[in-house]
CSV table of C-alpha atoms in Angstrom, one decimal:
chain,number,residue,atom,x,y,z
A,10,MET,CA,4.0,-3.1,-5.0
A,11,PHE,CA,1.0,-0.9,-6.0
A,12,ALA,CA,1.7,1.0,-9.2
A,13,ASP,CA,-1.1,3.0,-10.8
A,14,ARG,CA,1.1,4.7,-13.5
A,15,ALA,CA,4.0,3.8,-16.0
A,16,THR,CA,5.5,5.2,-19.1
A,17,ILE,CA,6.6,2.8,-21.8
A,18,SER,CA,7.5,2.6,-25.6
A,19,ILE,CA,5.8,0.3,-27.9
A,20,ARG,CA,6.7,-0.8,-31.5
A,21,SER,CA,4.7,-2.9,-34.0
A,22,GLY,CA,6.9,-5.1,-36.4
A,23,LYS,CA,7.9,-4.0,-39.7
A,24,GLY,CA,6.6,-5.7,-42.7
A,25,GLY,CA,9.0,-8.1,-44.6
A,26,ASP,CA,10.4,-7.0,-47.7
A,27,GLY,CA,9.2,-8.5,-51.0
A,28,HIS,CA,11.8,-10.8,-53.0
A,29,VAL,CA,13.5,-10.7,-56.3
A,30,SER,CA,14.0,-13.9,-57.9
A,31,PHE,CA,13.7,-15.8,-61.2
A,32,ARG,CA,12.5,-19.3,-62.1
A,33,ARG,CA,15.5,-21.4,-62.9
A,34,GLU,CA,15.2,-24.9,-64.0
A,35,LEU,CA,17.1,-27.5,-66.1
A,36,TYR,CA,14.9,-27.4,-68.8
A,37,VAL,CA,13.5,-23.7,-68.0
A,38,PRO,CA,16.2,-21.3,-68.8
A,39,ASN,CA,14.6,-18.3,-69.1
A,40,GLY,CA,11.8,-18.8,-66.2
A,41,GLY,CA,9.8,-15.7,-65.2
A,42,PRO,CA,10.0,-14.0,-61.9
A,43,ASP,CA,9.0,-15.8,-58.8
A,44,GLY,CA,9.9,-13.8,-55.6
A,45,GLY,CA,7.5,-14.1,-53.0
A,46,ASP,CA,5.6,-11.4,-50.9
A,47,GLY,CA,7.0,-10.4,-47.5
A,48,GLY,CA,4.9,-11.3,-43.9
A,49,ARG,CA,3.1,-8.9,-42.0
A,50,GLY,CA,4.7,-7.2,-39.2
A,51,GLY,CA,3.2,-8.1,-35.7
A,52,ASP,CA,0.8,-6.2,-34.0
A,53,VAL,CA,0.8,-4.6,-30.5
A,54,ILE,CA,-2.4,-5.5,-28.5
A,55,PHE,CA,-3.7,-4.6,-25.1
A,56,GLU,CA,-5.6,-7.1,-23.3
A,57,VAL,CA,-7.4,-7.1,-19.9
A,58,ASP,CA,-6.4,-9.8,-17.2
A,59,LYS,CA,-8.8,-9.5,-14.5
A,60,GLY,CA,-6.2,-11.1,-12.3
A,61,LEU,CA,-4.2,-8.1,-12.2
A,62,ASN,CA,-4.7,-4.9,-10.1
A,63,THR,CA,-1.3,-3.1,-10.5
A,64,LEU,CA,0.9,-1.8,-13.3
A,65,SER,CA,4.1,-2.8,-11.3
A,66,GLU,CA,5.3,-4.9,-14.1
A,67,PHE,CA,5.6,-1.8,-16.7
A,68,ARG,CA,7.9,-0.2,-14.2
A,69,HIS,CA,10.9,-2.8,-14.7
A,70,LYS,CA,10.5,-3.1,-18.5
A,71,ARG,CA,9.8,-0.1,-20.4
A,72,LYS,CA,10.2,-1.3,-24.2
A,73,TYR,CA,7.8,-3.6,-25.8
A,74,THR,CA,8.3,-4.6,-29.4
A,75,ALA,CA,6.4,-6.9,-31.7
A,76,LYS,CA,8.4,-9.0,-34.5
A,77,ASP,CA,9.2,-8.1,-37.8
A,78,GLY,CA,7.6,-10.1,-40.5
A,79,GLN,CA,10.2,-12.1,-42.8
A,80,GLU,CA,11.4,-11.3,-46.2
A,81,GLY,CA,9.6,-13.2,-49.2
A,82,GLY,CA,11.6,-16.3,-50.8
A,83,LYS,CA,12.3,-17.9,-54.1
A,84,ARG,CA,9.4,-19.9,-55.9
A,85,ARG,CA,6.7,-17.7,-54.7
A,86,CYS,CA,7.3,-18.6,-51.2
A,87,HIS,CA,5.3,-16.0,-48.6
A,88,GLY,CA,7.5,-14.7,-45.5
A,89,SER,CA,6.2,-15.6,-42.4
A,90,ASP,CA,4.1,-12.9,-40.6
A,91,GLY,CA,5.8,-11.6,-37.4
A,92,GLU,CA,4.5,-12.4,-34.0
A,93,ASP,CA,1.9,-10.1,-32.2
A,94,ILE,CA,3.1,-8.9,-28.8
A,95,ILE,CA,0.2,-9.1,-26.2
A,96,LEU,CA,0.2,-6.7,-23.0
A,97,ARG,CA,-2.0,-7.6,-20.1
A,98,VAL,CA,-3.2,-4.8,-17.9
A,99,PRO,CA,-5.6,-4.5,-15.3
A,100,GLU,CA,-9.2,-3.7,-16.1
A,101,GLY,CA,-9.6,0.3,-15.8
A,102,THR,CA,-6.2,0.9,-17.3
A,103,VAL,CA,-6.2,4.2,-19.5
A,104,ILE,CA,-3.7,4.4,-22.7
A,105,ILE,CA,-2.5,8.1,-23.3
A,106,GLU,CA,-0.1,9.0,-25.9
A,107,THR,CA,2.7,11.1,-24.0
A,108,GLY,CA,3.1,13.6,-26.7
A,109,THR,CA,-0.3,14.6,-27.6
A,110,GLY,CA,-2.3,13.5,-24.3
A,111,LYS,CA,-4.5,11.8,-26.7
A,112,ILE,CA,-6.5,8.8,-25.2
A,113,VAL,CA,-5.3,5.8,-27.5
A,114,ALA,CA,-7.7,3.4,-25.5
A,115,ASP,CA,-9.7,2.8,-22.4
A,116,MET,CA,-9.5,-0.7,-21.2
A,117,SER,CA,-12.7,-0.9,-19.2
A,118,GLY,CA,-16.5,-1.7,-20.0
A,119,GLU,CA,-16.6,-4.1,-22.8
A,120,ASN,CA,-13.5,-3.2,-24.4
A,121,HIS,CA,-11.1,-6.3,-23.0
A,122,ARG,CA,-8.7,-6.2,-26.2
A,123,GLN,CA,-7.5,-3.7,-28.7
A,124,VAL,CA,-4.9,-3.6,-31.4
A,125,VAL,CA,-3.1,-0.1,-30.3
A,126,LEU,CA,-0.5,-0.4,-33.2
A,127,LYS,CA,-0.8,-2.2,-36.4
A,128,GLY,CA,2.2,-4.2,-37.9
A,129,GLY,CA,3.6,-3.2,-41.0
A,130,ARG,CA,2.2,-4.9,-44.1
A,131,GLY,CA,4.4,-7.1,-46.1
A,132,GLY,CA,6.0,-5.9,-49.6
A,133,LYS,CA,5.3,-7.8,-52.8
A,134,GLY,CA,7.8,-9.8,-54.6
A,135,ASN,CA,8.8,-9.3,-58.1
A,136,MET,CA,6.4,-12.0,-59.3
A,137,HIS,CA,3.7,-9.2,-59.2
A,138,TYR,CA,5.5,-6.9,-61.4
A,139,ALA,CA,5.8,-8.8,-64.9
A,140,THR,CA,4.0,-7.4,-67.8
A,141,ALA,CA,4.1,-7.7,-71.4
A,142,THR,CA,6.6,-5.1,-71.8
A,143,MET,CA,8.5,-5.8,-68.4
A,144,GLN,CA,9.0,-9.5,-68.2
A,145,VAL,CA,12.1,-9.6,-65.7
A,146,PRO,CA,11.4,-7.2,-63.5
A,147,LYS,CA,14.4,-6.7,-60.9
A,148,TYR,CA,12.8,-5.0,-58.0
A,149,ALA,CA,10.1,-5.8,-55.3
A,150,GLN,CA,8.2,-3.8,-53.0
A,151,ALA,CA,9.8,-2.9,-49.6
A,152,GLY,CA,7.7,-3.8,-46.5
A,153,GLN,CA,5.9,-1.1,-44.6
A,154,ALA,CA,7.7,0.5,-41.7
A,155,ALA,CA,7.1,-0.3,-38.0
A,156,ARG,CA,5.2,2.1,-35.9
A,157,GLU,CA,6.3,3.4,-32.6
A,158,LEU,CA,4.7,5.3,-29.7
A,159,GLU,CA,5.4,6.3,-26.0
A,160,VAL,CA,2.5,6.0,-24.2
A,161,ARG,CA,1.5,6.6,-20.4
A,162,LEU,CA,-0.8,4.1,-18.7
A,163,GLU,CA,-2.9,5.2,-16.0
A,164,LEU,CA,-5.0,2.8,-13.8
A,165,LYS,CA,-8.2,4.2,-12.5
A,166,VAL,CA,-9.7,1.7,-9.8
A,167,ILE,CA,-13.0,0.4,-10.8
A,168,ALA,CA,-15.4,0.2,-8.0
A,169,ASP,CA,-19.3,0.4,-7.4
A,170,VAL,CA,-18.9,2.6,-4.3
A,171,GLY,CA,-15.9,5.0,-3.4
A,172,LEU,CA,-15.1,6.2,0.0
A,173,VAL,CA,-13.9,9.5,0.5
A,174,GLY,CA,-12.8,11.9,3.3
A,175,PHE,CA,-10.3,13.6,5.2
A,176,PRO,CA,-7.5,11.2,6.5
A,177,ASN,CA,-7.9,9.4,9.9
A,178,VAL,CA,-11.6,9.6,9.6
A,179,GLY,CA,-12.4,5.6,9.5
A,180,LYS,CA,-12.6,4.8,6.0
A,181,SER,CA,-10.3,2.0,6.1
A,182,THR,CA,-12.3,0.8,9.5
A,183,PHE,CA,-15.5,1.0,7.7
A,184,LEU,CA,-14.3,-1.0,5.0
A,185,SER,CA,-12.9,-3.8,7.2
A,186,ARG,CA,-16.3,-4.2,8.9
A,187,VAL,CA,-18.3,-4.5,5.6
A,188,THR,CA,-16.0,-6.3,3.3
A,189,ASN,CA,-13.7,-9.1,3.2
A,190,ALA,CA,-10.8,-6.5,2.8
A,191,LYS,CA,-7.9,-6.0,5.5
A,192,PRO,CA,-6.6,-2.6,5.1
A,193,LYS,CA,-4.0,-1.1,7.3
A,194,ILE,CA,-5.4,0.8,10.1
A,195,ALA,CA,-3.5,3.2,12.3
A,196,ASN,CA,-4.2,6.6,14.2
A,197,TYR,CA,-1.9,9.0,11.9
A,198,HIS,CA,-2.6,10.7,8.7
A,199,PHE,CA,-2.4,8.9,5.4
A,200,THR,CA,-2.5,5.2,6.8
A,201,THR,CA,-4.0,4.5,3.4
A,202,ILE,CA,-1.8,5.7,0.5
A,203,THR,CA,-3.3,3.4,-2.0
A,204,PRO,CA,-6.6,2.3,-3.2
A,205,ASN,CA,-7.9,-0.6,-1.0
A,206,LEU,CA,-10.5,-2.6,-2.8
A,207,GLY,CA,-13.0,-4.8,-1.0
A,208,VAL,CA,-16.2,-6.9,-1.9
A,209,VAL,CA,-19.7,-6.8,-0.2
A,210,ASP,CA,-21.2,-10.4,-0.6
A,211,LEU,CA,-24.9,-10.4,-1.1
A,212,GLU,CA,-27.5,-13.2,-2.2
A,213,GLY,CA,-27.4,-13.3,-6.0
A,214,GLY,CA,-24.2,-11.2,-6.2
A,215,GLY,CA,-22.5,-8.3,-4.6
A,216,PHE,CA,-20.4,-5.1,-5.1
A,217,VAL,CA,-17.0,-3.6,-4.6
A,218,ILE,CA,-16.1,-0.6,-2.5
A,219,ALA,CA,-12.8,1.2,-2.7
A,220,ASP,CA,-11.1,3.1,0.2
A,221,ILE,CA,-9.8,6.1,-1.7
A,222,PRO,CA,-6.7,7.7,0.2
A,223,GLY,CA,-7.6,10.9,2.4
A,224,LEU,CA,-9.2,14.1,1.0
A,225,ILE,CA,-7.5,17.3,2.1
A,226,GLU,CA,-8.4,21.0,1.3
A,227,GLY,CA,-6.7,21.7,-2.2
A,228,ALA,CA,-6.6,18.1,-3.4
A,229,SER,CA,-8.0,19.4,-6.8
A,230,GLU,CA,-4.8,21.5,-7.0
A,231,GLY,CA,-2.6,18.4,-6.6
A,232,LEU,CA,-1.9,19.1,-2.8
A,233,GLY,CA,-1.4,16.1,-0.6
A,234,LEU,CA,-2.0,13.2,-2.7
A,235,GLY,CA,-4.1,15.3,-4.9
A,236,HIS,CA,-4.6,14.0,-8.5
A,237,GLU,CA,-3.2,10.6,-7.5
A,238,PHE,CA,-6.3,9.7,-5.7
A,239,LEU,CA,-9.0,12.0,-7.2
A,240,ARG,CA,-8.9,9.8,-10.7
A,241,HIS,CA,-9.7,6.9,-9.0
A,242,ILE,CA,-13.1,7.8,-8.0
A,243,GLU,CA,-13.9,9.1,-11.9
A,244,ARG,CA,-15.4,5.3,-12.2
A,245,THR,CA,-17.3,5.0,-9.0
A,246,ARG,CA,-21.0,5.0,-9.5
A,247,VAL,CA,-21.7,6.0,-5.7
A,248,ILE,CA,-19.6,8.3,-3.4
A,249,ILE,CA,-20.0,7.8,0.0
A,250,HIS,CA,-18.3,10.6,2.2
A,251,ILE,CA,-17.2,9.8,5.6
A,252,VAL,CA,-17.2,12.6,8.3
A,253,ASP,CA,-15.7,12.6,11.8
A,254,ALA,CA,-18.6,14.0,13.9
A,255,ASP,CA,-16.2,15.1,16.5
A,256,ARG,CA,-14.7,17.6,14.2
């Protein structure tokens, strides 16, 4: 199922707390502090997957969480870092903060991988707080809190050429003739309800054509498929407007 929008909640990992402990050995009854540092929390990373062309996977799962860092241990042991979570999205996906509408990341062009939420920093163990006047510190630093964000994912099809025009004027037929695409073709309005992509093969390369769902008057105000299709032509280098000569 094609899906070009999804809203999800993402959370980075909390930093592990520093540890409070003291060196205790048979012949060292009054050893100093040896509490280790907490581990770093995991990051939330978005990565482009060229094999994907839909956001449908994000319709089934809405919450994504990186792992928390582990608490530090005795004998200056450092807590393990939390595992990052990598979310793979199609090229052309825009990540938008739902509360403000701010674009957090645009996964297109050279931007194939981006850390969207950093994991929390691990806290320092009590071994760091020993001084000449405080030789037995009984406190450690807490790990940095996790960060959470609700984001909207929007896929904007990336194509060299976009085909636009009224419904049922022959855009899908044109695409099927000049590319390797096999779009659904029928004699009624809005046969195409999602963008179809086709590749034109040329010597030494080629280019991508997108068949955009039908344009109608008032589309810019949201009528018909409105904004659902208009955003898919934003990235095209060339727009071909197909007109029915009989109309």
